[in-house]
PDB file of C-alpha atoms in Angstrom:
ATOM      1  CA  UNK A 122     -24.843 114.116-144.243  1.00 91.00           C
ATOM      2  CA  UNK A 123     -23.179 117.432-143.403  1.00 95.00           C
ATOM      3  CA  UNK A 124     -19.057 117.715-142.988  1.00 96.00           C
ATOM      4  CA  UNK A 125     -17.144 120.527-141.906  1.00 97.00           C
ATOM      5  CA  UNK A 126     -13.293 121.157-143.307  1.00 97.00           C
ATOM      6  CA  UNK A 127     -11.038 123.433-141.898  1.00 96.00           C
ATOM      7  CA  UNK A 128      -8.296 123.996-144.720  1.00 95.00           C
ATOM      8  CA  UNK A 129      -8.701 124.617-148.257  1.00 94.00           C
ATOM      9  CA  UNK A 130      -5.147 123.384-149.553  1.00 89.00           C
ATOM     10  CA  UNK A 131      -4.595 120.592-151.482  1.00 84.00           C
ATOM     11  CA  UNK A 132      -5.762 117.830-149.230  1.00 86.00           C
ATOM     12  CA  UNK A 133      -8.951 120.508-147.623  1.00 91.00           C
ATOM     13  CA  UNK A 134      -9.889 121.126-151.381  1.00 92.00           C
ATOM     14  CA  UNK A 135      -9.571 117.322-152.601  1.00 89.00           C
ATOM     15  CA  UNK A 136     -11.660 115.913-149.650  1.00 91.00           C
ATOM     16  CA  UNK A 137     -14.399 118.610-149.929  1.00 93.00           C
ATOM     17  CA  UNK A 138     -14.875 117.902-153.675  1.00 92.00           C
ATOM     18  CA  UNK A 139     -14.756 114.079-153.386  1.00 90.00           C
ATOM     19  CA  UNK A 140     -17.290 114.417-150.217  1.00 92.00           C
ATOM     20  CA  UNK A 141     -19.211 116.769-152.346  1.00 91.00           C
ATOM     21  CA  UNK A 142     -19.436 114.366-155.800  1.00 88.00           C
ATOM     22  CA  UNK A 143     -20.741 111.706-153.734  1.00 87.00           C
ATOM     23  CA  UNK A 144     -23.475 113.828-152.539  1.00 88.00           C
ATOM     24  CA  UNK A 145     -22.840 115.164-148.980  1.00 93.00           C
ATOM     25  CA  UNK A 146     -23.100 118.890-147.970  1.00 94.00           C
ATOM     26  CA  UNK A 147     -19.864 120.412-147.398  1.00 96.00           C
ATOM     27  CA  UNK A 148     -18.487 123.474-145.399  1.00 97.00           C
ATOM     28  CA  UNK A 149     -14.835 124.525-145.873  1.00 97.00           C
ATOM     29  CA  UNK A 150     -13.290 126.778-143.752  1.00 97.00           C
ATOM     30  CA  UNK A 151      -9.810 129.158-144.532  1.00 96.00           C
ATOM     31  CA  UNK A 152      -8.643 132.302-143.385  1.00 94.00           C
ATOM     32  CA  UNK A 153      -7.388 133.207-146.950  1.00 94.00           C
ATOM     33  CA  UNK A 154     -10.485 133.402-149.143  1.00 94.00           C
ATOM     34  CA  UNK A 155      -8.427 133.453-152.305  1.00 94.00           C
ATOM     35  CA  UNK A 156      -8.203 129.558-151.193  1.00 93.00           C
ATOM     36  CA  UNK A 157     -11.478 128.736-152.490  1.00 94.00           C
ATOM     37  CA  UNK A 158     -10.650 128.964-156.294  1.00 93.00           C
ATOM     38  CA  UNK A 159      -9.030 125.381-155.426  1.00 92.00           C
ATOM     39  CA  UNK A 160     -12.544 123.877-154.974  1.00 93.00           C
ATOM     40  CA  UNK A 161     -13.467 124.900-158.689  1.00 89.00           C
ATOM     41  CA  UNK A 162     -16.312 125.977-160.350  1.00 88.00           C
ATOM     42  CA  UNK A 163     -18.551 122.722-159.777  1.00 88.00           C
ATOM     43  CA  UNK A 164     -18.348 122.770-156.044  1.00 92.00           C
ATOM     44  CA  UNK A 165     -21.712 123.616-154.383  1.00 92.00           C
ATOM     45  CA  UNK A 166     -20.880 123.340-150.964  1.00 94.00           C
ATOM     46  CA  UNK A 167     -20.716 126.298-148.728  1.00 96.00           C
ATOM     47  CA  UNK A 168     -17.289 128.510-147.927  1.00 96.00           C
ATOM     48  CA  UNK A 169     -16.625 130.185-144.567  1.00 97.00           C
ATOM     49  CA  UNK A 170     -13.446 132.675-144.341  1.00 97.00           C
ATOM     50  CA  UNK A 171     -12.468 132.642-140.611  1.00 95.00           C
ATOM     51  CA  UNK A 172     -10.004 130.914-138.449  1.00 94.00           C
ATOM     52  CA  UNK A 173     -11.390 127.099-137.885  1.00 92.00           C
ATOM     53  CA  UNK A 174     -10.941 126.724-134.263  1.00 92.00           C
ATOM     54  CA  UNK A 175     -13.142 130.136-133.588  1.00 94.00           C
ATOM     55  CA  UNK A 176     -16.102 128.769-132.220  1.00 94.00           C
ATOM     56  CA  UNK A 177     -18.230 131.681-134.318  1.00 96.00           C
ATOM     57  CA  UNK A 178     -16.621 130.622-137.355  1.00 96.00           C
ATOM     58  CA  UNK A 179     -17.330 126.985-136.797  1.00 96.00           C
ATOM     59  CA  UNK A 180     -21.266 127.755-136.098  1.00 97.00           C
ATOM     60  CA  UNK A 181     -21.273 129.548-139.236  1.00 97.00           C
ATOM     61  CA  UNK A 182     -19.841 126.495-141.260  1.00 97.00           C
ATOM     62  CA  UNK A 183     -22.686 124.094-139.250  1.00 96.00           C
ATOM     63  CA  UNK A 184     -20.401 122.518-136.952  1.00 97.00           C
ATOM     64  CA  UNK A 185     -23.463 121.832-134.414  1.00 96.00           C
ATOM     65  CA  UNK A 186     -25.427 120.127-137.626  1.00 95.00           C
ATOM     66  CA  UNK A 187     -22.088 118.159-138.448  1.00 96.00           C
ATOM     67  CA  UNK A 188     -21.806 114.318-139.018  1.00 94.00           C
ATOM     68  CA  UNK A 189     -17.674 115.204-139.092  1.00 93.00           C
ATOM     69  CA  UNK A 190     -15.070 117.209-138.980  1.00 96.00           C
ATOM     70  CA  UNK A 191     -11.579 117.183-140.658  1.00 94.00           C
ATOM     71  CA  UNK A 192      -8.765 119.689-139.468  1.00 93.00           C
ATOM     72  CA  UNK A 193      -6.246 119.808-142.783  1.00 91.00           C
ATOM     73  CA  UNK A 194      -4.744 123.239-142.442  1.00 90.00           C
ATOM     74  CA  UNK A 195      -1.073 123.841-142.801  1.00 84.00           C
ATOM     75  CA  UNK A 196      -0.462 124.166-139.185  1.00 87.00           C
ATOM     76  CA  UNK A 197      -0.396 121.236-136.604  1.00 85.00           C
ATOM     77  CA  UNK A 198      -1.168 123.502-133.904  1.00 87.00           C
ATOM     78  CA  UNK A 199      -4.055 124.503-135.285  1.00 91.00           C
ATOM     79  CA  UNK A 200      -5.110 121.548-136.628  1.00 90.00           C
ATOM     80  CA  UNK A 201      -5.335 120.008-133.100  1.00 88.00           C
ATOM     81  CA  UNK A 202      -6.922 122.887-131.312  1.00 90.00           C
ATOM     82  CA  UNK A 203      -9.867 122.925-134.102  1.00 94.00           C
ATOM     83  CA  UNK A 204     -10.239 119.165-133.901  1.00 91.00           C
ATOM     84  CA  UNK A 205     -10.579 119.180-130.085  1.00 89.00           C
ATOM     85  CA  UNK A 206     -12.965 121.953-130.079  1.00 94.00           C
ATOM     86  CA  UNK A 207     -15.000 120.232-132.712  1.00 94.00           C
ATOM     87  CA  UNK A 208     -14.989 117.242-130.624  1.00 90.00           C
ATOM     88  CA  UNK A 209     -15.072 118.717-126.800  1.00 91.00           C
ATOM     89  CA  UNK A 210     -17.114 121.793-127.252  1.00 94.00           C
ATOM     90  CA  UNK A 211     -19.541 120.693-130.315  1.00 95.00           C
ATOM     91  CA  UNK A 212     -19.384 116.902-129.605  1.00 92.00           C
ATOM     92  CA  UNK A 213     -18.895 116.093-133.182  1.00 92.00           C
ATOM     93  CA  UNK A 214     -18.008 112.332-132.784  1.00 86.00           C
ATOM     94  CA  UNK A 215     -16.086 111.693-135.997  1.00 89.00           C
ATOM     95  CA  UNK A 216     -13.190 113.855-136.130  1.00 90.00           C
ATOM     96  CA  UNK A 217      -9.745 113.771-138.171  1.00 88.00           C
ATOM     97  CA  UNK A 218      -6.913 115.823-138.063  1.00 88.00           C
ATOM     98  CA  UNK A 219      -3.852 116.244-140.228  1.00 84.00           C
ATOM     99  CA  UNK A 220      -0.282 116.336-138.112  1.00 80.00           C
ATOM    100  CA  UNK A 221       3.029 116.874-140.045  1.00 76.00           C
ATOM    101  CA  UNK A 222       5.263 115.993-136.983  1.00 72.00           C
ATOM    102  CA  UNK A 223       4.861 112.372-136.827  1.00 64.00           C
ATOM    103  CA  UNK A 224       5.946 112.380-133.289  1.00 65.00           C
ATOM    104  CA  UNK A 225       3.102 114.538-132.432  1.00 69.00           C
ATOM    105  CA  UNK A 226       0.607 112.702-134.357  1.00 68.00           C
ATOM    106  CA  UNK A 227       1.497 109.518-132.335  1.00 65.00           C
ATOM    107  CA  UNK A 228       0.464 111.418-129.156  1.00 68.00           C
ATOM    108  CA  UNK A 229      -2.588 112.553-130.323  1.00 69.00           C
ATOM    109  CA  UNK A 230      -3.513 109.149-131.550  1.00 67.00           C
ATOM    110  CA  UNK A 231      -3.329 108.096-128.354  1.00 66.00           C
ATOM    111  CA  UNK A 232      -5.583 110.638-127.027  1.00 68.00           C
ATOM    112  CA  UNK A 233      -8.412 109.219-129.665  1.00 69.00           C
ATOM    113  CA  UNK A 234      -7.719 111.668-132.437  1.00 72.00           C
ATOM    114  CA  UNK A 235      -6.947 110.291-135.800  1.00 70.00           C
ATOM    115  CA  UNK A 236      -4.342 111.926-137.671  1.00 71.00           C
ATOM    116  CA  UNK A 237      -3.124 111.521-141.203  1.00 70.00           C
ATOM    117  CA  UNK A 238      -0.408 113.087-143.558  1.00 59.00           C
ATOM    118  CA  UNK A 239       0.151 113.377-147.097  1.00 53.00           C
ATOM    119  CA  UNK A 240      -2.288 114.732-149.738  1.00 50.00           C
ATOM    120  CA  UNK A 241      -3.931 111.696-151.593  1.00 49.00           C
ATOM    121  CA  UNK A 242      -3.165 109.198-148.999  1.00 52.00           C
ATOM    122  CA  UNK A 243      -4.713 112.053-146.481  1.00 59.00           C
ATOM    123  CA  UNK A 244      -7.751 112.738-148.346  1.00 64.00           C
ATOM    124  CA  UNK A 245      -8.749 108.864-148.784  1.00 60.00           C
ATOM    125  CA  UNK A 246      -7.715 108.144-145.121  1.00 62.00           C
ATOM    126  CA  UNK A 247      -9.835 111.308-143.851  1.00 67.00           C
ATOM    127  CA  UNK A 248     -12.874 109.699-146.098  1.00 66.00           C
ATOM    128  CA  UNK A 249     -12.385 106.683-144.360  1.00 63.00           C
ATOM    129  CA  UNK A 250     -12.529 107.983-140.853  1.00 65.00           C
ATOM    130  CA  UNK A 251     -15.654 109.993-141.353  1.00 70.00           C
ATOM    131  CA  UNK A 252     -17.965 108.099-143.638  1.00 61.00           C
ATOM    132  CA  UNK A 253     -20.417 105.696-141.932  1.00 57.00           C
ATOM    133  CA  UNK A 254     -18.896 102.602-141.156  1.00 51.00           C
ATOM    134  CA  UNK A 255     -15.850 104.057-143.009  1.00 51.00           C
ATOM    135  CA  UNK A 256     -14.680 100.944-144.662  1.00 54.00           C
ATOM    136  CA  UNK A 257     -12.867 101.991-148.041  1.00 56.00           C
ATOM    137  CA  UNK A 258     -10.321  99.561-149.843  1.00 57.00           C
ATOM    138  CA  UNK A 259      -6.715 100.001-149.045  1.00 63.00           C
ATOM    139  CA  UNK A 260      -5.578  96.972-151.562  1.00 73.00           C
ATOM    140  CA  UNK A 261      -7.217  95.210-153.907  1.00 72.00           C
ATOM    141  CA  UNK A 262      -6.275  91.978-155.828  1.00 69.00           C
ATOM    142  CA  UNK A 263      -5.810  92.019-159.620  1.00 67.00           C
ATOM    143  CA  UNK A 264      -9.016  90.140-160.079  1.00 74.00           C
ATOM    144  CA  UNK A 265     -11.044  92.974-157.729  1.00 73.00           C
ATOM    145  CA  UNK A 266     -12.490  90.043-155.941  1.00 84.00           C
ATOM    146  CA  UNK A 267     -10.816  90.436-152.530  1.00 87.00           C
ATOM    147  CA  UNK A 268      -9.962  93.829-150.740  1.00 86.00           C
ATOM    148  CA  UNK A 269      -8.171  94.977-147.653  1.00 88.00           C
ATOM    149  CA  UNK A 270     -10.123  97.514-145.529  1.00 85.00           C
ATOM    150  CA  UNK A 271      -9.879  99.592-142.413  1.00 83.00           C
ATOM    151  CA  UNK A 272     -13.225  98.437-141.035  1.00 82.00           C
ATOM    152  CA  UNK A 273     -14.465 100.454-137.586  1.00 81.00           C
ATOM    153  CA  UNK A 274     -15.361  97.939-134.758  1.00 85.00           C
ATOM    154  CA  UNK A 275     -18.133  99.134-132.448  1.00 86.00           C
ATOM    155  CA  UNK A 276     -16.793  99.975-128.747  1.00 86.00           C
ATOM    156  CA  UNK A 277     -18.137  96.603-127.458  1.00 91.00           C
ATOM    157  CA  UNK A 278     -15.834  94.514-129.504  1.00 93.00           C
ATOM    158  CA  UNK A 279     -12.981  95.858-127.425  1.00 92.00           C
ATOM    159  CA  UNK A 280     -11.529  92.475-125.554  1.00 93.00           C
ATOM    160  CA  UNK A 281     -12.485  90.321-128.052  1.00 94.00           C
ATOM    161  CA  UNK A 282      -9.826  88.154-129.502  1.00 94.00           C
ATOM    162  CA  UNK A 283      -9.004  88.737-133.194  1.00 94.00           C
ATOM    163  CA  UNK A 284      -9.644  85.114-133.929  1.00 94.00           C
ATOM    164  CA  UNK A 285     -13.540  86.016-132.650  1.00 93.00           C
ATOM    165  CA  UNK A 286     -13.442  88.867-134.854  1.00 94.00           C
ATOM    166  CA  UNK A 287     -12.743  86.650-137.871  1.00 94.00           C
ATOM    167  CA  UNK A 288     -15.104  83.652-136.949  1.00 93.00           C
ATOM    168  CA  UNK A 289     -17.851  86.200-136.245  1.00 94.00           C
ATOM    169  CA  UNK A 290     -17.111  88.129-139.564  1.00 93.00           C
ATOM    170  CA  UNK A 291     -15.934  85.522-141.961  1.00 93.00           C
ATOM    171  CA  UNK A 292     -13.019  87.578-142.941  1.00 94.00           C
ATOM    172  CA  UNK A 293      -9.341  87.677-141.848  1.00 94.00           C
ATOM    173  CA  UNK A 294      -7.211  90.236-140.060  1.00 94.00           C
ATOM    174  CA  UNK A 295      -4.690  91.432-142.306  1.00 93.00           C
ATOM    175  CA  UNK A 296      -3.234  93.740-139.505  1.00 93.00           C
ATOM    176  CA  UNK A 297      -4.253  96.564-136.955  1.00 90.00           C
ATOM    177  CA  UNK A 298      -2.768  99.934-136.515  1.00 86.00           C
ATOM    178  CA  UNK A 299      -2.616 100.269-132.761  1.00 84.00           C
ATOM    179  CA  UNK A 300      -1.132 103.928-131.233  1.00 77.00           C
ATOM    180  CA  UNK A 301      -0.146 104.510-134.727  1.00 72.00           C
ATOM    181  CA  UNK A 302       1.903 101.306-135.537  1.00 81.00           C
ATOM    182  CA  UNK A 303       1.481  98.707-137.524  1.00 85.00           C
ATOM    183  CA  UNK A 304       1.036  95.099-135.691  1.00 90.00           C
ATOM    184  CA  UNK A 305       0.536  91.489-137.245  1.00 93.00           C
ATOM    185  CA  UNK A 306      -1.882  89.863-135.271  1.00 91.00           C
ATOM    186  CA  UNK A 307      -0.856  86.849-132.905  1.00 91.00           C
ATOM    187  CA  UNK A 308      -3.289  83.963-132.135  1.00 85.00           C
ATOM    188  CA  UNK A 309      -3.447  85.676-128.339  1.00 91.00           C
ATOM    189  CA  UNK A 310      -4.075  89.302-129.870  1.00 94.00           C
ATOM    190  CA  UNK A 311      -7.303  91.347-128.441  1.00 94.00           C
ATOM    191  CA  UNK A 312      -9.020  94.076-129.706  1.00 93.00           C
ATOM    192  CA  UNK A 313      -8.014  97.227-127.296  1.00 92.00           C
ATOM    193  CA  UNK A 314     -10.022 100.567-127.676  1.00 86.00           C
ATOM    194  CA  UNK A 315      -8.471 102.800-130.218  1.00 81.00           C
ATOM    195  CA  UNK A 316      -7.510  99.977-132.587  1.00 85.00           C
ATOM    196  CA  UNK A 317      -7.721 100.441-136.303  1.00 85.00           C
ATOM    197  CA  UNK A 318      -8.458  97.079-137.835  1.00 90.00           C
ATOM    198  CA  UNK A 319      -7.698  96.192-141.351  1.00 91.00           C
ATOM    199  CA  UNK A 320      -9.711  93.014-142.501  1.00 91.00           C
ATOM    200  CA  UNK A 321      -8.879  91.125-145.787  1.00 92.00           C
ATOM    201  CA  UNK A 322     -12.632  90.403-147.425  1.00 90.00           C
ATOM    202  CA  UNK A 323     -14.526  89.340-150.243  1.00 90.00           C
ATOM    203  CA  UNK A 324     -15.601  92.315-152.171  1.00 84.00           C
ATOM    204  CA  UNK A 325     -19.328  91.027-152.375  1.00 87.00           C
ATOM    205  CA  UNK A 326     -18.999  90.560-148.782  1.00 88.00           C
ATOM    206  CA  UNK A 327     -18.203  94.117-147.544  1.00 84.00           C
ATOM    207  CA  UNK A 328     -21.492  95.439-146.763  1.00 82.00           C
ATOM    208  CA  UNK A 329     -22.300  92.344-144.717  1.00 89.00           C
ATOM    209  CA  UNK A 330     -19.011  92.532-142.733  1.00 88.00           C
ATOM    210  CA  UNK A 331     -19.755  96.314-142.286  1.00 84.00           C
ATOM    211  CA  UNK A 332     -23.038  96.099-140.864  1.00 85.00           C
ATOM    212  CA  UNK A 333     -21.654  93.004-138.453  1.00 90.00           C
ATOM    213  CA  UNK A 334     -18.707  95.259-137.429  1.00 87.00           C
ATOM    214  CA  UNK A 335     -21.161  98.448-136.749  1.00 83.00           C
ATOM    215  CA  UNK A 336     -22.942  96.357-134.136  1.00 88.00           C
ATOM    216  CA  UNK A 337     -22.192  94.659-131.073  1.00 90.00           C
ATOM    217  CA  UNK A 338     -20.671  90.975-131.790  1.00 90.00           C
ATOM    218  CA  UNK A 339     -23.233  88.350-131.294  1.00 84.00           C
ATOM    219  CA  UNK A 340     -21.195  85.702-129.459  1.00 73.00           C
ATOM    220  CA  UNK A 341     -22.428  82.314-128.065  1.00 61.00           C
TER     221      UNK A 341
END
């Protein structure tokens, strides 16, 4: 798949190298061509010098064919503008933006644009939001048998109780992120649009749970 990353700082370069190593096509945009040195000699993706929210620059980076777009430059305004252009102009479904201001990040989270911060955590969280099904372990028990992972739910899960999510997936809901804040599930809690659900799952069951969550729920 093709990924476009705006910003070649520490987060952008880490994200680009990680995606490249696991076999994806990557294009990196930065206004400063010297920033591409952070990618290293082994990086085989595309580099594009320009402004990340400029439409011609995005087209040159392959935004029309992109599976996902990540805006991780050093400017909040640039990141959110680029993310909105990628989603609203070019129809990229999987978009994430790095936002330094936590209050502003919460606003954009409510608008449906996932936001993340800090370097290593940001790169990991970006990958979770961009890859298919996106589930990557956030926590693993010492034996490596149990993981807690953010697992995206198909839109049709909205309105179902979390108890149904557990029953249908054979997992446990550890917590969910709602409007940028962590929420511990109650017996009556239901899935809302925009919720990020974090499941405790046996590692051997992860792929099965991802497949179930990626499809409309099968209820009786």
